[in-house]
Amino acid sequence: MAVIEEIHTKINTGVEYINSLRNRNLKVYLFGELVEEPVEHPMIRPSINALAKTYDLAVAAPELASVISPFTGERVSRFLHVCTNANELVLQNKMQRKLGQLTGTCFQRCVGMDAFNSLYSVTYEMDEKYGTDYHNRMKSFLTLMHQYNYVVGGAMTDVKGDRSLAPHAQADKDMFVHITKRSNAGVWISGAKAHQTGCINSHWMVVMPTMRLGESDKEFAIVGAVSVTAEGITYIYGRQSCDTRSMEGGSIDVGNATYGGQEAMVIFDNVFIPNEYIFMDGEYDFAAMLVERFTAYHRRSYVCKTGLGDVLIGAAASIAEMNGVPKASHIKDKLVEMTHQNETIYATGIASSYQGYPTKSGAYICDEMLSNVCKHHVTKMPFELARLAQDLAGGLVSTLPSEKDLNHPEIGKLLRKYLRGKADVKTEDRIRILRLIENLTMGRNAVGYLTESMHGAGSPQAQRIQIGRAMQLEYKKRLASILAGIDVEEDKDLLVEEISGYFGRVFGLANAG
Ligand code: SF4
Ligand code: FE
């Protein structure tokens, strides 16, 4: 067992969580240097604060952000829970929106949550086919995570090398995480995972394949849990737009001084995974099922962005008010448009959860069509919300002088005079709102709100492929031809064909419905 189990007790609050991250001696590189203590680093800390909020929300609103663990009987984070009904899937979405509202950024826990939920059913079905013991191992691992209420990251995205080649055909095998050697006790893995959300802020990571695998890719068909402190792991911190503003010491120019996201590259150099933490080892034929189920959960987890959208709408409405024009009809109309788009994302995400159905293991999975539609909206609509927010903000959002100028004994007075909007609004407050809009639309949290909306959980084309594969054109053509009088014989099957759950059938998922 790794050392961290012995030094921790169950984590309940945000402060306890932050303390649990100290003194771990992780090998984290940032700006070409090893970071001594990530918790104290001004550029890293906002991402830790965002994740800490998931604990604080669980304390403040236990029904929303925690569950009674079926393994330990104690309250644990909802992020560690495997859903056994549709309402629990819906509650995940409600929790995600709330956390987006409270942090204005990515709070980094959904990948692990979605990984557990998909692995729970996939391990069950692997055992059924191969007589393996992965499902029990998964449950034991979950029990351990629940005991300490840990943060578990999901590591899926391989660096992929030449995109036209399968893993085994790459010039350098390390382009996909793979097994390098094995013993009776377990396996060793090497490779790298790119843009890993919250990895440095996690306690454990679940490593998974990133795509469908063939027989020649057996050594790449590995799923296992590793402690983030495991020997052989190097983290290289990803830069974000305007990230060094948090190292300037002020609180205005960053726009959102408390919260930020985190992405890093994780490099595995012969990292050992003991048997008890291995949940797939060579069953390449289940890699596609795992990826498809994971994306079914994860693409509707992107309702997190509607929480950020709420913040942006609030900021846009505030700046209009501070400028003295809240009643102008075009401004109201733009706020309505922003709200319409934001709620459209939410509607499809939460509908995907409401349409959840049971897998053979008892774990519930979301409707994959609606999940893909949700994520596809997310690749577009936040960009339109950002455009409208910048429209309402005016050019000042990108030409504001710095906080140091604002606080300068001489020119500060001039800035406070000339940058004033309505007489009863403090100039500094107006600047703070403009900086928040900048933060969300081109600054640090635009990484989460815009670029991650584009590429997280698969780039736009990945959703179009899934939507295309399941759009039931033959069925829909039959409907049309019957009503047009081309096909005179009404097919009885059409009367019973259901929309709900059809994705399960199309993708060969277990569907008890
Ligand atoms: Fe969760 Fe959203 Fe961050 Fe993904 S981008 S981890 S869904 S908050
Ligand atoms: Fe993400």
Coordinates of C-alpha atoms and ligand atoms in Angstrom, one line a residue:
M1 CA 0.0 0.0 0.0
A2 CA 1.3 3.5 -0.8
V3 CA 2.5 5.6 2.1
I4 CA -0.2 8.3 1.7
E5 CA -2.9 5.9 3.1
E6 CA -1.1 5.8 6.4
I7 CA -0.6 9.5 6.9
H8 CA -4.1 10.7 6.0
T9 CA -7.4 10.5 7.7
K10 CA -10.7 11.0 5.9
I11 CA -10.8 14.4 4.2
N12 CA -14.0 16.3 4.8
T13 CA -13.3 20.0 4.3
G14 CA -11.6 22.2 1.7
V15 CA -8.9 23.1 4.2
E16 CA -8.3 19.4 5.1
Y17 CA -8.0 18.7 1.4
I18 CA -5.5 21.5 0.8
N19 CA -3.4 20.2 3.7
S20 CA -3.5 16.7 2.3
L21 CA -1.6 17.9 -0.7
R22 CA 1.4 19.3 1.2
N23 CA 4.8 17.6 1.4
R24 CA 4.2 15.0 -1.3
N25 CA 7.5 15.6 -3.2
L26 CA 5.8 15.4 -6.6
K27 CA 8.1 16.0 -9.5
V28 CA 6.3 19.0 -11.0
Y29 CA 8.1 21.2 -13.5
L30 CA 7.0 24.7 -14.2
F31 CA 9.0 27.4 -16.1
G32 CA 11.8 24.9 -16.4
E33 CA 12.2 24.4 -12.7
L34 CA 11.1 21.9 -10.2
V35 CA 8.2 23.3 -8.0
E36 CA 9.1 22.9 -4.4
E37 CA 5.6 23.0 -3.0
P38 CA 2.7 23.2 -5.5
V39 CA 0.3 24.2 -2.7
E40 CA 2.2 27.4 -2.1
H41 CA 2.8 28.3 -5.8
P42 CA 0.8 31.4 -6.7
M43 CA 0.1 30.1 -10.2
I44 CA -1.0 26.6 -9.0
R45 CA -2.9 27.6 -5.9
P46 CA -6.0 28.9 -7.6
S47 CA -6.6 25.5 -9.2
I48 CA -6.3 23.9 -5.8
N49 CA -8.8 26.4 -4.4
A50 CA -11.2 25.4 -7.1
L51 CA -11.0 21.8 -6.2
A52 CA -11.2 22.5 -2.5
K53 CA -14.6 24.1 -3.2
T54 CA -16.0 20.6 -4.1
Y55 CA -15.3 19.6 -0.5
D56 CA -16.8 22.8 1.0
L57 CA -19.9 22.4 -1.1
A58 CA -20.3 18.9 0.2
V59 CA -20.3 20.2 3.7
A60 CA -22.6 23.1 2.9
A61 CA -25.0 21.2 0.7
P62 CA -24.6 17.5 1.5
E63 CA -27.6 16.4 -0.5
L64 CA -26.2 18.0 -3.6
A65 CA -22.5 17.2 -3.4
S66 CA -22.1 14.1 -1.3
V67 CA -23.7 10.6 -0.9
I68 CA -23.7 7.9 1.7
S69 CA -21.1 5.5 0.6
P70 CA -22.4 2.1 -0.2
F71 CA -19.0 0.8 0.8
T72 CA -18.2 2.6 4.1
G73 CA -21.6 3.9 5.2
E74 CA -20.2 7.3 5.6
R75 CA -20.7 10.5 3.6
V76 CA -18.3 10.9 0.7
S77 CA -18.1 13.2 -2.2
R78 CA -20.6 12.7 -5.0
F79 CA -17.6 12.7 -7.3
L80 CA -16.7 9.3 -6.0
H81 CA -20.1 7.8 -6.4
V82 CA -21.3 5.2 -9.0
C83 CA -24.9 6.1 -10.0
T84 CA -27.5 3.5 -9.6
N85 CA -30.5 5.6 -10.8
A86 CA -31.2 8.4 -13.2
N87 CA -31.7 10.9 -10.5
E88 CA -28.2 10.5 -9.3
L89 CA -26.9 11.2 -12.8
V90 CA -29.0 14.4 -12.7
L91 CA -27.6 15.4 -9.3
Q92 CA -24.1 15.1 -10.8
N93 CA -25.1 17.8 -13.3
K94 CA -26.7 20.0 -10.8
M95 CA -23.6 19.8 -8.6
Q96 CA -21.4 20.6 -11.6
R97 CA -23.5 23.7 -12.5
K98 CA -23.3 25.0 -9.0
L99 CA -19.6 24.5 -8.7
G100 CA -19.1 26.3 -12.1
Q101 CA -21.1 29.2 -10.6
L102 CA -19.1 29.3 -7.4
T103 CA -15.6 29.0 -9.0
G104 CA -16.0 30.4 -12.5
T105 CA -13.5 27.7 -13.7
C106 CA -12.9 24.0 -14.0
F107 CA -13.0 22.3 -10.6
Q108 CA -11.2 19.2 -12.1
R109 CA -13.1 16.3 -10.5
C110 CA -15.4 15.0 -13.2
V111 CA -13.0 12.9 -15.2
G112 CA -12.4 10.6 -12.2
M113 CA -16.1 10.5 -11.5
D114 CA -17.0 9.5 -15.1
A115 CA -14.1 7.0 -15.2
F116 CA -15.5 5.2 -12.1
N117 CA -19.0 5.1 -13.5
S118 CA -17.9 3.7 -16.8
L119 CA -15.3 1.2 -15.4
Y120 CA -17.9 -0.1 -12.9
S121 CA -20.0 -1.5 -15.8
V122 CA -17.1 -2.4 -18.1
T123 CA -15.3 -4.4 -15.5
Y124 CA -18.5 -6.3 -14.8
E125 CA -18.9 -7.2 -18.4
M126 CA -15.3 -8.1 -18.9
D127 CA -15.5 -10.5 -15.9
E128 CA -18.6 -12.0 -17.4
K129 CA -16.8 -12.7 -20.7
Y130 CA -13.4 -13.7 -19.5
G131 CA -13.9 -14.9 -15.9
T132 CA -11.5 -12.2 -14.6
D133 CA -11.8 -10.4 -11.2
Y134 CA -11.7 -6.8 -12.3
H135 CA -15.1 -5.8 -10.9
N136 CA -14.3 -6.8 -7.4
R137 CA -10.9 -5.1 -7.6
M138 CA -12.8 -2.0 -8.8
K139 CA -15.1 -2.2 -5.8
S140 CA -12.1 -2.6 -3.4
F141 CA -10.4 0.4 -4.9
L142 CA -13.6 2.5 -4.6
T143 CA -13.8 1.4 -1.0
L144 CA -10.3 2.6 -0.3
M145 CA -11.1 5.9 -2.1
H146 CA -14.3 6.4 -0.1
Q147 CA -12.5 5.6 3.2
Y148 CA -10.3 8.7 2.7
N149 CA -12.6 10.7 0.5
Y150 CA -9.8 11.2 -2.0
V151 CA -9.6 13.0 -5.3
V152 CA -9.1 10.7 -8.2
G153 CA -8.2 11.9 -11.6
G154 CA -8.8 10.1 -14.8
A155 CA -5.9 9.8 -17.3
M156 CA -7.1 9.0 -20.7
T157 CA -5.7 11.2 -23.5
D158 CA -2.5 9.7 -25.0
V159 CA -0.2 12.0 -26.9
K160 CA -0.9 9.8 -30.0
G161 CA 2.1 10.5 -32.2
D162 CA 1.2 9.9 -35.9
R163 CA -2.6 10.1 -35.9
S164 CA -2.9 7.8 -38.9
L165 CA -1.2 4.9 -37.1
A166 CA -2.5 2.4 -34.5
P167 CA -0.6 2.3 -31.2
H168 CA 1.4 -0.8 -32.1
A169 CA 2.4 0.8 -35.4
Q170 CA 3.9 4.0 -34.0
A171 CA 7.6 4.6 -34.6
D172 CA 7.9 5.2 -30.8
K173 CA 5.6 3.0 -28.7
D174 CA 5.6 5.5 -25.9
M175 CA 3.1 7.6 -28.0
F176 CA 0.5 5.5 -26.2
V177 CA 0.7 4.3 -22.6
H178 CA 1.7 0.6 -22.6
I179 CA 3.0 -2.2 -20.5
T180 CA 6.8 -2.4 -20.5
K181 CA 7.2 -5.4 -18.2
R182 CA 5.3 -7.6 -15.8
S183 CA 5.9 -9.8 -12.7
N184 CA 3.6 -11.9 -10.6
A185 CA 2.9 -8.8 -8.5
G186 CA 1.8 -6.5 -11.3
V187 CA 2.8 -4.5 -14.4
W188 CA 5.0 -1.5 -15.3
I189 CA 3.8 1.2 -17.7
S190 CA 5.4 3.9 -19.8
G191 CA 4.1 6.7 -22.0
A192 CA 2.5 10.1 -21.5
K193 CA -1.0 11.5 -21.0
A194 CA -1.6 15.0 -22.3
H195 CA -3.6 17.8 -20.8
Q196 CA -4.5 16.0 -17.6
T197 CA -7.0 18.0 -15.7
G198 CA -6.2 18.4 -12.0
C199 CA -3.7 15.6 -12.0
I200 CA -1.3 17.4 -9.6
N201 CA -4.3 18.2 -7.3
S202 CA -5.4 14.5 -7.2
H203 CA -4.4 11.7 -4.8
W204 CA -4.8 8.9 -7.3
M205 CA -5.2 8.6 -11.1
V206 CA -6.9 6.0 -13.1
V207 CA -5.0 5.4 -16.3
M208 CA -7.1 4.2 -19.3
P209 CA -6.7 3.7 -23.0
T210 CA -7.7 6.6 -25.2
M211 CA -9.4 4.8 -28.1
R212 CA -10.5 1.5 -29.8
L213 CA -7.7 -1.1 -29.8
G214 CA -7.0 -4.1 -32.0
E215 CA -5.5 -7.5 -31.3
S216 CA -2.0 -6.1 -32.0
D217 CA -2.5 -3.4 -29.4
K218 CA -2.8 -5.8 -26.5
E219 CA 0.0 -4.2 -24.5
F220 CA -1.8 -0.9 -24.7
A221 CA -5.0 -2.3 -23.3
I222 CA -4.2 -1.4 -19.7
V223 CA -6.4 0.2 -17.1
G224 CA -5.0 0.7 -13.6
A225 CA -5.0 3.1 -10.6
V226 CA -1.7 4.7 -9.6
S227 CA -1.0 7.0 -6.7
V228 CA 0.1 10.4 -8.0
T229 CA 3.1 10.0 -5.8
A230 CA 4.2 6.8 -7.5
E231 CA 7.8 6.5 -8.5
G232 CA 8.6 7.2 -12.1
I233 CA 5.9 10.0 -12.7
T234 CA 6.9 13.5 -13.9
Y235 CA 4.4 16.3 -14.3
I236 CA 5.0 19.2 -16.6
Y237 CA 2.6 22.1 -15.9
G238 CA 0.6 23.5 -18.8
R239 CA 0.6 27.3 -19.3
Q240 CA -2.6 29.2 -19.5
S241 CA -3.2 32.6 -21.0
C242 CA -2.3 35.5 -18.6
D243 CA -1.3 32.9 -16.0
T244 CA 1.6 35.0 -14.6
R245 CA -0.8 37.7 -13.6
S246 CA -1.4 35.6 -10.5
M247 CA 2.3 36.1 -9.6
E248 CA 2.1 39.9 -9.8
G249 CA 0.7 40.2 -6.3
G250 CA -2.5 42.1 -6.9
S251 CA -6.1 40.9 -7.1
I252 CA -7.6 43.0 -9.9
D253 CA -5.7 42.2 -13.0
V254 CA -6.2 38.4 -12.7
G255 CA -10.0 38.9 -13.0
N256 CA -10.7 35.9 -10.8
A257 CA -8.0 35.9 -8.1
T258 CA -9.1 32.9 -6.2
Y259 CA -9.9 30.2 -8.7
G260 CA -8.3 28.6 -11.8
G261 CA -8.1 25.4 -13.6
Q262 CA -5.1 23.0 -14.1
E263 CA -3.8 20.9 -16.9
A264 CA -0.5 19.2 -17.1
M265 CA 1.4 16.6 -19.1
V266 CA 2.0 13.4 -17.1
I267 CA 4.9 11.2 -18.1
F268 CA 5.1 7.6 -16.9
D269 CA 8.5 6.1 -16.9
N270 CA 8.1 2.4 -15.9
V271 CA 5.5 3.1 -13.2
F272 CA 4.5 0.0 -11.3
I273 CA 0.8 -0.9 -10.9
P274 CA 0.2 -3.8 -8.5
N275 CA -2.4 -6.4 -9.5
E276 CA -5.0 -5.2 -7.1
Y277 CA -5.2 -1.9 -8.9
I278 CA -5.4 -3.3 -12.4
F279 CA -8.8 -3.2 -14.0
M280 CA -8.0 -4.3 -17.6
D281 CA -4.9 -6.1 -18.8
G282 CA -4.9 -7.1 -22.5
E283 CA -8.7 -7.2 -23.1
Y284 CA -8.3 -4.9 -26.1
D285 CA -11.9 -5.7 -27.3
F286 CA -13.3 -3.8 -24.3
A287 CA -11.2 -0.6 -24.9
A288 CA -13.9 0.9 -27.3
M289 CA -16.7 0.1 -24.9
L290 CA -14.8 1.8 -22.1
V291 CA -14.1 4.9 -24.2
E292 CA -17.7 5.1 -25.5
R293 CA -19.2 4.7 -22.0
F294 CA -16.8 7.2 -20.5
T295 CA -17.7 9.8 -23.2
A296 CA -21.4 9.1 -22.6
Y297 CA -20.9 10.3 -19.0
H298 CA -18.3 12.9 -19.7
R299 CA -19.8 14.8 -22.6
R300 CA -22.8 15.7 -20.5
S301 CA -20.6 16.6 -17.6
Y302 CA -19.8 19.7 -19.6
V303 CA -22.9 21.3 -18.2
C304 CA -20.2 22.6 -15.8
K305 CA -19.7 25.3 -18.4
T306 CA -23.3 26.6 -17.8
G307 CA -22.2 27.5 -14.3
L308 CA -19.4 29.6 -15.9
G309 CA -22.0 30.9 -18.4
D310 CA -24.1 32.1 -15.4
V311 CA -21.1 34.1 -14.1
L312 CA -20.4 35.6 -17.5
I313 CA -24.1 36.6 -18.0
G314 CA -24.0 38.2 -14.5
A315 CA -20.8 40.1 -15.4
A316 CA -22.3 41.2 -18.7
A317 CA -25.4 42.5 -17.0
S318 CA -23.4 44.2 -14.3
I319 CA -21.2 46.1 -16.7
A320 CA -24.2 47.2 -18.7
E321 CA -25.6 48.6 -15.4
M322 CA -22.4 50.2 -14.4
N323 CA -22.2 51.9 -17.8
G324 CA -25.7 53.2 -17.2
V325 CA -27.5 51.3 -20.0
P326 CA -29.2 48.3 -18.4
K327 CA -32.5 49.2 -20.0
A328 CA -31.4 49.5 -23.6
S329 CA -33.4 47.0 -25.6
H330 CA -30.5 45.6 -27.5
I331 CA -28.6 45.0 -24.3
K332 CA -31.5 43.1 -22.7
D333 CA -31.9 41.1 -25.9
K334 CA -28.2 40.1 -25.8
L335 CA -28.6 39.0 -22.2
V336 CA -31.6 36.9 -23.3
E337 CA -29.6 35.4 -26.1
M338 CA -26.8 34.5 -23.8
T339 CA -29.3 32.9 -21.4
H340 CA -31.0 31.0 -24.1
Q341 CA -27.8 29.5 -25.3
N342 CA -26.6 28.7 -21.8
E343 CA -29.8 26.9 -21.0
T344 CA -29.7 25.0 -24.3
I345 CA -26.5 23.4 -23.2
Y346 CA -27.9 22.6 -19.8
A347 CA -31.1 21.2 -21.2
T348 CA -29.4 18.7 -23.4
G349 CA -26.9 17.6 -20.6
I350 CA -29.5 17.2 -18.0
A351 CA -31.9 15.4 -20.4
S352 CA -29.1 13.0 -21.1
S353 CA -28.9 12.2 -17.4
Y354 CA -32.7 11.9 -17.0
Q355 CA -32.7 9.4 -19.9
G356 CA -30.1 7.3 -18.0
Y357 CA -30.7 3.6 -18.1
P358 CA -29.2 0.6 -16.2
T359 CA -26.2 -1.5 -17.4
K360 CA -25.9 -5.1 -16.4
S361 CA -23.8 -4.1 -13.4
G362 CA -26.6 -2.0 -12.0
A363 CA -24.7 1.3 -12.7
Y364 CA -26.7 3.8 -14.7
I365 CA -25.4 5.3 -17.9
C366 CA -26.6 8.5 -19.6
D367 CA -28.2 8.7 -23.0
E368 CA -25.3 8.9 -25.4
M369 CA -27.0 10.9 -28.2
L370 CA -28.1 13.7 -25.9
S371 CA -24.7 13.6 -24.2
N372 CA -22.9 14.1 -27.5
V373 CA -25.4 16.9 -28.5
C374 CA -24.7 18.6 -25.2
K375 CA -20.9 18.5 -25.7
H376 CA -21.3 19.6 -29.3
H377 CA -23.3 22.7 -28.1
V378 CA -20.4 23.3 -25.7
T379 CA -18.0 23.5 -28.6
K380 CA -19.9 26.5 -30.0
M381 CA -22.2 28.3 -27.6
P382 CA -19.7 29.5 -25.0
F383 CA -17.9 31.2 -27.8
E384 CA -21.1 33.1 -28.7
L385 CA -21.7 34.0 -25.1
A386 CA -18.1 35.3 -24.9
R387 CA -18.7 37.4 -28.0
L388 CA -21.8 38.9 -26.6
A389 CA -20.1 39.6 -23.2
Q390 CA -17.3 41.4 -25.0
D391 CA -19.8 43.3 -27.1
L392 CA -21.5 44.5 -23.9
A393 CA -18.2 45.2 -22.1
G394 CA -16.9 47.5 -24.8
G395 CA -13.3 48.0 -25.9
L396 CA -12.1 48.8 -22.4
V397 CA -12.0 45.0 -21.7
S398 CA -8.9 44.8 -23.7
T399 CA -7.2 48.3 -23.1
L400 CA -7.5 48.7 -19.3
P401 CA -4.3 49.9 -17.6
S402 CA -2.8 47.8 -14.9
E403 CA -3.7 47.6 -11.2
K404 CA -0.3 49.2 -10.4
D405 CA -1.3 52.2 -12.5
L406 CA -4.6 52.4 -10.7
N407 CA -2.9 52.4 -7.4
H408 CA -0.2 54.9 -8.4
P409 CA -0.2 58.1 -6.3
E410 CA -0.3 60.4 -9.3
I411 CA -1.9 58.7 -12.3
G412 CA -4.2 56.5 -10.1
K413 CA -6.4 59.5 -9.3
L414 CA -6.7 60.3 -13.0
L415 CA -7.6 56.7 -13.9
R416 CA -10.2 56.6 -11.1
K417 CA -11.7 59.8 -12.5
Y418 CA -11.6 59.0 -16.2
L419 CA -12.6 55.3 -16.0
R420 CA -15.7 56.0 -14.1
G421 CA -19.1 54.9 -15.5
K422 CA -22.2 55.8 -13.5
A423 CA -21.4 58.3 -10.7
D424 CA -22.5 56.0 -7.9
V425 CA -20.3 53.0 -9.0
K426 CA -16.8 52.8 -7.8
T427 CA -14.3 52.9 -10.7
E428 CA -12.5 49.9 -9.2
D429 CA -15.6 47.8 -9.2
R430 CA -16.2 48.6 -12.8
I431 CA -12.6 47.6 -13.6
R432 CA -13.0 44.4 -11.6
I433 CA -16.1 43.3 -13.6
L434 CA -14.3 44.1 -16.9
R435 CA -11.3 42.0 -15.7
L436 CA -13.6 39.1 -14.9
I437 CA -15.0 39.3 -18.4
E438 CA -11.5 39.4 -19.7
N439 CA -10.6 36.4 -17.5
L440 CA -13.4 34.3 -18.8
T441 CA -13.2 35.3 -22.5
M442 CA -9.4 35.6 -23.1
G443 CA -7.6 35.3 -19.8
R444 CA -6.8 32.4 -17.6
N445 CA -10.3 30.9 -17.4
A446 CA -11.0 31.2 -21.1
V447 CA -8.8 28.1 -21.2
G448 CA -11.7 26.3 -19.4
Y449 CA -14.6 28.2 -20.7
L450 CA -13.5 28.3 -24.4
T451 CA -10.7 26.1 -25.5
E452 CA -11.5 23.3 -23.1
S453 CA -15.1 23.6 -24.3
M454 CA -13.8 23.0 -27.8
H455 CA -11.5 20.1 -27.1
G456 CA -12.2 18.6 -23.7
A457 CA -14.0 15.2 -23.8
G458 CA -13.2 15.0 -27.5
S459 CA -13.0 17.7 -30.2
P460 CA -16.1 18.7 -32.1
Q461 CA -15.6 16.1 -34.9
A462 CA -15.6 13.3 -32.3
Q463 CA -19.1 14.2 -31.3
R464 CA -20.3 14.5 -34.9
I465 CA -19.0 11.0 -35.6
Q466 CA -20.9 9.6 -32.7
I467 CA -24.1 11.6 -33.6
G468 CA -23.7 10.4 -37.2
R469 CA -23.3 6.8 -36.1
A470 CA -26.5 6.8 -34.1
M471 CA -28.8 9.1 -36.0
Q472 CA -31.0 6.2 -37.2
L473 CA -31.4 7.4 -40.8
E474 CA -32.9 4.1 -42.0
Y475 CA -35.6 4.3 -39.3
K476 CA -36.2 8.0 -40.1
K477 CA -36.4 7.4 -43.8
R478 CA -39.0 4.7 -43.2
L479 CA -41.1 7.2 -41.2
A480 CA -40.9 9.7 -44.1
S481 CA -41.7 7.2 -46.8
I482 CA -44.8 5.9 -45.0
L483 CA -46.2 9.4 -44.5
A484 CA -45.4 10.4 -48.1
G485 CA -47.3 7.4 -49.3
I486 CA -44.3 5.7 -50.9
D487 CA -44.2 2.8 -48.5
V488 CA -47.8 1.8 -48.1
E489 CA -47.4 -1.0 -45.6
E490 CA -47.1 0.4 -42.1
D491 CA -44.4 -1.4 -40.2
K492 CA -45.6 -2.6 -36.8
D493 CA -42.1 -2.2 -35.4
L494 CA -42.4 1.6 -35.9
L495 CA -45.2 1.7 -33.4
V496 CA -43.0 0.3 -30.6
E497 CA -39.7 1.9 -31.5
E498 CA -38.5 4.1 -28.7
I499 CA -36.3 7.1 -28.7
S500 CA -35.2 6.5 -25.1
G501 CA -32.3 4.1 -24.8
Y502 CA -31.8 3.5 -28.5
F503 CA -28.2 4.5 -28.3
G504 CA -27.7 1.6 -26.0
R505 CA -28.8 -0.7 -28.7
V506 CA -26.9 1.0 -31.5
F507 CA -23.7 0.8 -29.5
G508 CA -24.3 -2.7 -28.1
L509 CA -24.5 -1.4 -24.6
A510 CA -26.3 -3.4 -22.0
N511 CA -29.8 -2.0 -21.8
A512 CA -32.2 -3.6 -19.3
G513 CA -34.9 -1.1 -20.4
Ligands
SF4_1 FE1 -15.5 18.9 -14.7 FE2 -16.0 20.7 -16.5 FE3 -13.5 20.6 -15.5 FE4 -14.3 18.7 -17.1 S1 -14.0 20.8 -17.6 S2 -13.3 18.4 -15.1 S3 -16.4 18.5 -16.7 S4 -15.4 21.1 -14.4
FE2 FE -12.1 18.6 -19.2

